[in-house]
CSV table of C-alpha atoms and ligand atoms in Angstrom, one decimal:
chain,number,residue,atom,x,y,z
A,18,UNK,CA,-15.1,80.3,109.5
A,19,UNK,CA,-14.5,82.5,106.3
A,20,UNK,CA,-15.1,81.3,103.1
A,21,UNK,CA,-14.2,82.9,99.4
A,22,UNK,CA,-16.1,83.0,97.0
A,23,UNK,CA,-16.2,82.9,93.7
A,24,UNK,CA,-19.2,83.6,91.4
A,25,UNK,CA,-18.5,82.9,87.8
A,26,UNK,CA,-21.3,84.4,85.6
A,27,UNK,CA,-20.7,84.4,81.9
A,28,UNK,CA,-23.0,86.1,79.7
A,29,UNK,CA,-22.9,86.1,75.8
A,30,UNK,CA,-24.0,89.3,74.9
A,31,UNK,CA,-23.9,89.0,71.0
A,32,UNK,CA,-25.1,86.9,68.8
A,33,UNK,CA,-22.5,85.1,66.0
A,34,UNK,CA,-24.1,87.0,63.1
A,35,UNK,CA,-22.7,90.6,64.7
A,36,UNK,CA,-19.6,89.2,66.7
A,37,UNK,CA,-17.3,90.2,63.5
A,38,UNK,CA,-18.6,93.9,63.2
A,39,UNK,CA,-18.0,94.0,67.2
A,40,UNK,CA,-14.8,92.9,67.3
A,41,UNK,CA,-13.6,94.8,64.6
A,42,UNK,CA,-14.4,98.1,66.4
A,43,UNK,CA,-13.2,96.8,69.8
A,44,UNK,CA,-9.9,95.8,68.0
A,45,UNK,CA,-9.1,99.0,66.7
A,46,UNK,CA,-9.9,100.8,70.4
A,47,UNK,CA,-8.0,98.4,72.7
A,48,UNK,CA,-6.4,100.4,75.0
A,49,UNK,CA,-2.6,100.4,75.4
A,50,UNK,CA,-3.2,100.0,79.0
A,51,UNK,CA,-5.5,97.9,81.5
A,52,UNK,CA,-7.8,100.2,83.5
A,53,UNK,CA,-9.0,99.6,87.1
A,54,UNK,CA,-11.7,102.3,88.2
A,55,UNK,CA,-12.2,102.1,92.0
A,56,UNK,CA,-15.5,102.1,94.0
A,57,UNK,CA,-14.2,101.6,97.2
A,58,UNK,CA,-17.1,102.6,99.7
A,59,UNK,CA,-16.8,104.9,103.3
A,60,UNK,CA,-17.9,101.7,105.1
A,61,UNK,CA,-14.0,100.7,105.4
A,62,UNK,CA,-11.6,101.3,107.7
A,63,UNK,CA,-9.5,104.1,106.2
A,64,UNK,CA,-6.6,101.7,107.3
A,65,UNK,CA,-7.9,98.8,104.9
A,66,UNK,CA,-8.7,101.2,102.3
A,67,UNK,CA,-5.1,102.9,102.1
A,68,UNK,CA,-3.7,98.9,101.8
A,69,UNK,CA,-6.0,98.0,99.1
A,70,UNK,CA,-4.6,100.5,97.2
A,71,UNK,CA,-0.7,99.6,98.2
A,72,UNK,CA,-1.8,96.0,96.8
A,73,UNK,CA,-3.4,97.5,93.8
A,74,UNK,CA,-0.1,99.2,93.0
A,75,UNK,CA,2.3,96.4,93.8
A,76,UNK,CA,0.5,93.8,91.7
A,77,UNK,CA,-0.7,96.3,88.8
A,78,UNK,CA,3.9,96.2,88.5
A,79,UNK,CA,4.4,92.8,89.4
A,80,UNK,CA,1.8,91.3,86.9
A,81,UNK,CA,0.4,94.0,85.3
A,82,UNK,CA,-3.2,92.8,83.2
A,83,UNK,CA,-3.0,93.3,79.8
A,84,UNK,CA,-5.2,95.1,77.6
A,85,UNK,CA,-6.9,92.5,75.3
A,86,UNK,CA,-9.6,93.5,72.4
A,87,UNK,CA,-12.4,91.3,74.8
A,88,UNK,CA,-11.0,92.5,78.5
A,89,UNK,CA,-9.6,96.0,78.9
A,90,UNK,CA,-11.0,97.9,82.2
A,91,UNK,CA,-12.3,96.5,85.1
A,92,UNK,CA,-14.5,98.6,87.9
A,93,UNK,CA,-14.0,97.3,91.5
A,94,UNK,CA,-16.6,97.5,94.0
A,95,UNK,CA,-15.5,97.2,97.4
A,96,UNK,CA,-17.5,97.5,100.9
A,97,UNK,CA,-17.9,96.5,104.4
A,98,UNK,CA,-20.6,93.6,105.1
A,99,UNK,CA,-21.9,96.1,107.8
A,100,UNK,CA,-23.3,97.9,104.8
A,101,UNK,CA,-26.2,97.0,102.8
A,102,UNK,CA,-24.9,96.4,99.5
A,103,UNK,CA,-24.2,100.0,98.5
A,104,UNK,CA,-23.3,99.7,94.8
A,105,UNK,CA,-27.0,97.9,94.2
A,106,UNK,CA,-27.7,99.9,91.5
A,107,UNK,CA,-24.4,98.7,89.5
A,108,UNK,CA,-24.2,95.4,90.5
A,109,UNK,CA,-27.3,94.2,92.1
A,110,UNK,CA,-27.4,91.8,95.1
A,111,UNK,CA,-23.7,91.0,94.5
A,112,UNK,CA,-22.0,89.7,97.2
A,113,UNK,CA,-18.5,87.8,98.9
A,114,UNK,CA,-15.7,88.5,96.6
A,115,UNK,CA,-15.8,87.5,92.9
A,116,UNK,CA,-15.0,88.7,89.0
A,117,UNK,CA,-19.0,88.7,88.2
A,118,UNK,CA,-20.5,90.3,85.5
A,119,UNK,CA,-23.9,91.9,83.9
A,120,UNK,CA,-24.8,93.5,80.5
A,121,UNK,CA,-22.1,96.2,81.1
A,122,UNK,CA,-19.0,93.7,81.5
A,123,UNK,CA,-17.1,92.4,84.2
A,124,UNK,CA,-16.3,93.5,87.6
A,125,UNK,CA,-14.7,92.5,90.6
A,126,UNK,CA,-16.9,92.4,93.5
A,127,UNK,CA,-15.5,92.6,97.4
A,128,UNK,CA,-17.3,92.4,100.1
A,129,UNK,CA,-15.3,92.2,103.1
A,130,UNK,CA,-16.9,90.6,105.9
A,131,UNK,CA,-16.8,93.1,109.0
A,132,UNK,CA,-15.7,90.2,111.6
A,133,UNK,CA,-12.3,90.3,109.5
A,134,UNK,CA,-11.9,94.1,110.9
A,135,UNK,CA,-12.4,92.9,113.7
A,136,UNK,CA,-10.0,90.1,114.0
A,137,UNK,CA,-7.3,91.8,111.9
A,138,UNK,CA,-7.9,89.1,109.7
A,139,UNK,CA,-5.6,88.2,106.9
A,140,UNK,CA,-8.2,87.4,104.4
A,141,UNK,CA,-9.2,91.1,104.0
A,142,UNK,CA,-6.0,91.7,101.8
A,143,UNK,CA,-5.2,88.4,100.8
A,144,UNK,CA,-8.8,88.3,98.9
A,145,UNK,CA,-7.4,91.2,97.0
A,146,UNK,CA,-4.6,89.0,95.7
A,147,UNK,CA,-6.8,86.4,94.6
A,148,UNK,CA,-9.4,88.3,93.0
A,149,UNK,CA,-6.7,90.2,91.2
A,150,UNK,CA,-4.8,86.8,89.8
A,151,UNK,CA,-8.3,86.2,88.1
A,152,UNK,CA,-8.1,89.2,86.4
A,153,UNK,CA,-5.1,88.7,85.4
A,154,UNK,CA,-5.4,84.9,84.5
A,155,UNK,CA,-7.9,86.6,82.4
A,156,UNK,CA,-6.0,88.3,80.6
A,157,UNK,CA,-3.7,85.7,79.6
A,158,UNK,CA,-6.5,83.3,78.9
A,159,UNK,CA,-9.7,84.4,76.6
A,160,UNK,CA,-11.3,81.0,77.2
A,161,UNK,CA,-10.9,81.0,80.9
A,162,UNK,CA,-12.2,84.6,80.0
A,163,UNK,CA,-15.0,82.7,78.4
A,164,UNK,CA,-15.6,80.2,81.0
A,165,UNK,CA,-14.8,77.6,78.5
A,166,UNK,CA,-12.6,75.7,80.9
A,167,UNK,CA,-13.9,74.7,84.5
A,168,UNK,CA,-10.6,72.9,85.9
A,169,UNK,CA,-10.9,74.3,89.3
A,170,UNK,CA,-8.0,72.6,91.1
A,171,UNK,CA,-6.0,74.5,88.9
A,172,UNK,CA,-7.8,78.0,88.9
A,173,UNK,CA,-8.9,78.1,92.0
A,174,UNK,CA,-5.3,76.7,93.3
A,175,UNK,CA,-3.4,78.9,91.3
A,176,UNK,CA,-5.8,81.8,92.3
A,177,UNK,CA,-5.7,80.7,96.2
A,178,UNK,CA,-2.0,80.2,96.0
A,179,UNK,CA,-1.3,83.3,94.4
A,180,UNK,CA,-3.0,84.7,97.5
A,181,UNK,CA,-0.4,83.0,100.0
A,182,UNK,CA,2.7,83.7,98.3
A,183,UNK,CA,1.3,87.6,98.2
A,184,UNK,CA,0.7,87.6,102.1
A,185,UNK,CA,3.6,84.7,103.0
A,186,UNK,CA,6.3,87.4,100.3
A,187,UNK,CA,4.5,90.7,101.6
A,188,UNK,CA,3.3,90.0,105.2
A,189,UNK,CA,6.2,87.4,106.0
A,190,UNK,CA,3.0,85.7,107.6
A,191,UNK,CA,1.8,81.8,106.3
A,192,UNK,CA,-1.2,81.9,104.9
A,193,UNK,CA,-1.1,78.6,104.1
A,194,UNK,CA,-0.9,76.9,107.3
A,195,UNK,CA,-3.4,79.5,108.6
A,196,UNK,CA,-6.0,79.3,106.4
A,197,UNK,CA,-5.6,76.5,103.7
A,198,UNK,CA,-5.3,73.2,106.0
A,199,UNK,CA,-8.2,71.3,105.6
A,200,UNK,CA,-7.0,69.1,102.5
A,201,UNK,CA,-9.5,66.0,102.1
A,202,UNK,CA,-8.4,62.7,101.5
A,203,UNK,CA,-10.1,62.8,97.4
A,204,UNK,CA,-7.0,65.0,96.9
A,205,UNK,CA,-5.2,61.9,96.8
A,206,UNK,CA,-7.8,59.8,96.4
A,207,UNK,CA,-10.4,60.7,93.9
A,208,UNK,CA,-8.3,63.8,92.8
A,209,UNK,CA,-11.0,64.0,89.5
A,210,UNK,CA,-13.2,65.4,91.5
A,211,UNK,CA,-11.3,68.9,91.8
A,212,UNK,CA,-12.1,69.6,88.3
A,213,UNK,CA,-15.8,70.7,88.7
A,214,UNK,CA,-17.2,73.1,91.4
A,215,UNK,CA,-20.4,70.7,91.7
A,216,UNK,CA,-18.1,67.5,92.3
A,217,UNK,CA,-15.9,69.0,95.4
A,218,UNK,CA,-18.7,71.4,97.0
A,219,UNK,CA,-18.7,71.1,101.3
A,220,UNK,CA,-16.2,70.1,103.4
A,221,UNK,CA,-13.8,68.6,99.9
A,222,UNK,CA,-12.7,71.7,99.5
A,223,UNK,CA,-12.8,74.4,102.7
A,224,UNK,CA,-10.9,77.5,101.2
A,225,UNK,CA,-9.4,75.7,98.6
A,226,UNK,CA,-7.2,73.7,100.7
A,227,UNK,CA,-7.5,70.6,98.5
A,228,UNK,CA,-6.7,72.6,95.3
A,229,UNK,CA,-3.9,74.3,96.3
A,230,UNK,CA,-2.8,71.4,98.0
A,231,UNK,CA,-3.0,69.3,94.3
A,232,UNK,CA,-1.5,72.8,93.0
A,233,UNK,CA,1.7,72.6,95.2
A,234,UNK,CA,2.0,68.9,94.6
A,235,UNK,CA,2.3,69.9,91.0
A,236,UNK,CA,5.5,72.3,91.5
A,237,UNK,CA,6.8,69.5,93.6
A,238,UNK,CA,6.6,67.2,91.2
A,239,UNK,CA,7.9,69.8,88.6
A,240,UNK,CA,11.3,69.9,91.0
A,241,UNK,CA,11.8,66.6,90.8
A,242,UNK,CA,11.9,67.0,87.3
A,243,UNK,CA,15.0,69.4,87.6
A,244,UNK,CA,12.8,72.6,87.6
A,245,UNK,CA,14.4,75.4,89.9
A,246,UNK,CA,11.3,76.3,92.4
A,247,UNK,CA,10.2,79.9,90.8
A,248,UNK,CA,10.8,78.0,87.5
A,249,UNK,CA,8.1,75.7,88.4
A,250,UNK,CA,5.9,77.8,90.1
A,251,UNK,CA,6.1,80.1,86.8
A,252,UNK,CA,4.9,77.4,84.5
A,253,UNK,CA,2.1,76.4,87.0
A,254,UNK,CA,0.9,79.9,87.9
A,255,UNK,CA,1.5,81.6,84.7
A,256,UNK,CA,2.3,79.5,81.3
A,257,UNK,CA,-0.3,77.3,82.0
A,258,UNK,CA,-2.6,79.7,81.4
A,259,UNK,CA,-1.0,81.5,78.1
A,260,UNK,CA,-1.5,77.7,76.4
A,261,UNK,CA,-5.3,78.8,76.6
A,262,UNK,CA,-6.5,75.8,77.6
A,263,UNK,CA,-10.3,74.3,77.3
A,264,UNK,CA,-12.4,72.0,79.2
A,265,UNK,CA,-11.9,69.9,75.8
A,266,UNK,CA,-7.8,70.3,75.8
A,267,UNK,CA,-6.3,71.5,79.3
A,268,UNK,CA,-5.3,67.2,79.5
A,269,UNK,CA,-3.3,67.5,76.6
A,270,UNK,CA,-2.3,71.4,77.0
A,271,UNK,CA,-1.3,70.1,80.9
A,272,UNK,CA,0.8,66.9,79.0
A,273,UNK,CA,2.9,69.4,76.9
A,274,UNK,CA,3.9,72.2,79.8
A,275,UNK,CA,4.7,70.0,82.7
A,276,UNK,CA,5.6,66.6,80.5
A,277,UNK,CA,3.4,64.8,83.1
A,278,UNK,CA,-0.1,63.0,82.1
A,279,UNK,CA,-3.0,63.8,83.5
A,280,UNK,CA,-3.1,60.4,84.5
A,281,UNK,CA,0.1,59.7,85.7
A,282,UNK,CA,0.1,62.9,88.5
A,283,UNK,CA,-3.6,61.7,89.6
A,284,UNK,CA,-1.5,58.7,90.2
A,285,UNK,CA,1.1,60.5,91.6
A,286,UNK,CA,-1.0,62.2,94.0
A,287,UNK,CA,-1.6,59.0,95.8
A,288,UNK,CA,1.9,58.7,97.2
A,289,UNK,CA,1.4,61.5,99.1
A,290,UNK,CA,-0.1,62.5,102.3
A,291,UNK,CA,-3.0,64.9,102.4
A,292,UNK,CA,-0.9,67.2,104.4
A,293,UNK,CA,-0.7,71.0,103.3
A,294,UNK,CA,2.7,70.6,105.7
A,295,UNK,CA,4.6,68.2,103.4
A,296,UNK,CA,4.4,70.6,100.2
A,297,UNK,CA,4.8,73.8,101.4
A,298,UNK,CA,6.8,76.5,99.2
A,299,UNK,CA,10.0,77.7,100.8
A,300,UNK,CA,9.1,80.7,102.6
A,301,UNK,CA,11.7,82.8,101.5
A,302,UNK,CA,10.3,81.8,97.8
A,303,UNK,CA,9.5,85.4,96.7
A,304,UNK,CA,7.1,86.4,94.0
A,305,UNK,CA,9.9,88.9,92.0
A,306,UNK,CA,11.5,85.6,91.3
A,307,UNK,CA,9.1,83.8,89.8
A,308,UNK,CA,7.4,86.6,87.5
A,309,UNK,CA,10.9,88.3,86.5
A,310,UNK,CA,13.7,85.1,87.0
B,428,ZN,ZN1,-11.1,82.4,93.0
């Protein structure tokens, strides 16, 4: 069974009294442009490695990260599990795939389990997708940057449905019915419970099947409403995230973008089936069209 990962470490490195003086120089030297610098170890195949950076290029041009005064560069540390943890000295015992980070800043960390060379497995490229939608969600939101907002049906569905629209758009291969079928009955049920990592831990939520099942539901719901389907999977995936919402806001932030309550799509949820099958995206549903129109 794989699993993702997804480590979220948050450290506040200064202190209120010297935050103004630092983001006054940070200000003046953001960058025009987003920088990835690549650690990609000799443990992978030269195959995976030459795709990782075919990925890196199409998504750097499809959503392309932008520069902000608190996020501007990014390393990447990449490796086979068959090696022991090769970039200890930069990241420590980091492990499984993640945006982590230390003293020095952020970092995306991927580890890619070696049984996934050996099964061809699509997860060792679709975790690029994901990991690189966090960036990028990053970007767009300082306090998801922050860590002030949790909501993980939302950013870990967006995040893993990024990841199958990438491999269902690029691979013409579901990833969804391959890999994100276990949704639990609390989907539509106790759907509350996808908000916190510690509520919907175990068997709730096996590769985020239950998130981006609630996810999907949402651009369903979104259609009804007269959206096209890239229109809703736009404000879902992407505008959501540019409101900048909190742990303290995202139910009225959520009221505002989608003109559904909170409330009212829990309760929505329940006249559904917990079926991945019954809210699929079209499969021709391409990702130009929802991040250009
Ligand atoms: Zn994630």
């Amino acid at each position: 069974m794989r699993k993702l990962y997804f480590i979220f470490i948050v450290l506040l490195i200064f202190s209120c009294s010297s935050s103004e003086n630092n983001e006054e120089v940070v200000d003046d030297s953001t960058p025009s442009e987003f920088t990835f610098e690549y650690n990609i170890h000799s443990s992978l195949p030269s195959e995976w490695t030459t795709e990782f950076y075919v990925i890196m290029d199409v998504l750097k041009k499809l959503i392309p990260s932008e520069p902000k005064n608190y996020f501007s560069k990014l390393p990447i540390y990449a490796w086979n599990s068959n090696t022991d943890k090769p970039y200890k000295d930069k990241i420590g015992d980091a492990s499984g795939a993640s945006i982590s980070g230390n003293s020095e800043g952020r970092y995306m960390v991927l580890e890619i389990p070696e049984d996934e060379f050996k099964f061809n497995a699509m997860h060792r490229y679709s975790v690029i997708a994901h990991e690189y939608y966090h960036v990028y969600q990053m970007s767009l939101s300082k306090n998801f940057f922050d860590g002030n907002i949790e909501l993980k049906w939302m950013s870990e569905g967006s995040a893993a449905t990024f990841e199958s629209l990438y491999i269902q758009d690029k691979y013409s291969f579901n990833y969804f019915k391959d890999a994100q079928t276990s949704v639990h009955s609390d989907a539509i049920n106790n759907p509350s419970i996808f908000e916190k990592f510690n509520t919907s831990g175990g068997d709730k939520d096996i590769n985020y099947s239950s998130s981006v099942f609630m996810f999907l539901v949402l651009t369903k719901e979104l259609q009804k409403n007269g959206m096209t389907e890239a229109g809703a999977f736009k404000l879902a995936i992407n505008d959501f995230w540019l409101k900048d919402p909190t742990d303290s806001n995202w139910k009225v932030k959520f009221e505002e973008i989608f003109n559904i309550s909170v409330p009212g799509f829990y309760n929505i949820l329940k006249s559904y089936t917990n079926d991945i099958n019954s809210v699929l995206p079209s499969e021709n549903l391409k990702l130009d069209s929802i991040y250009k129109g």
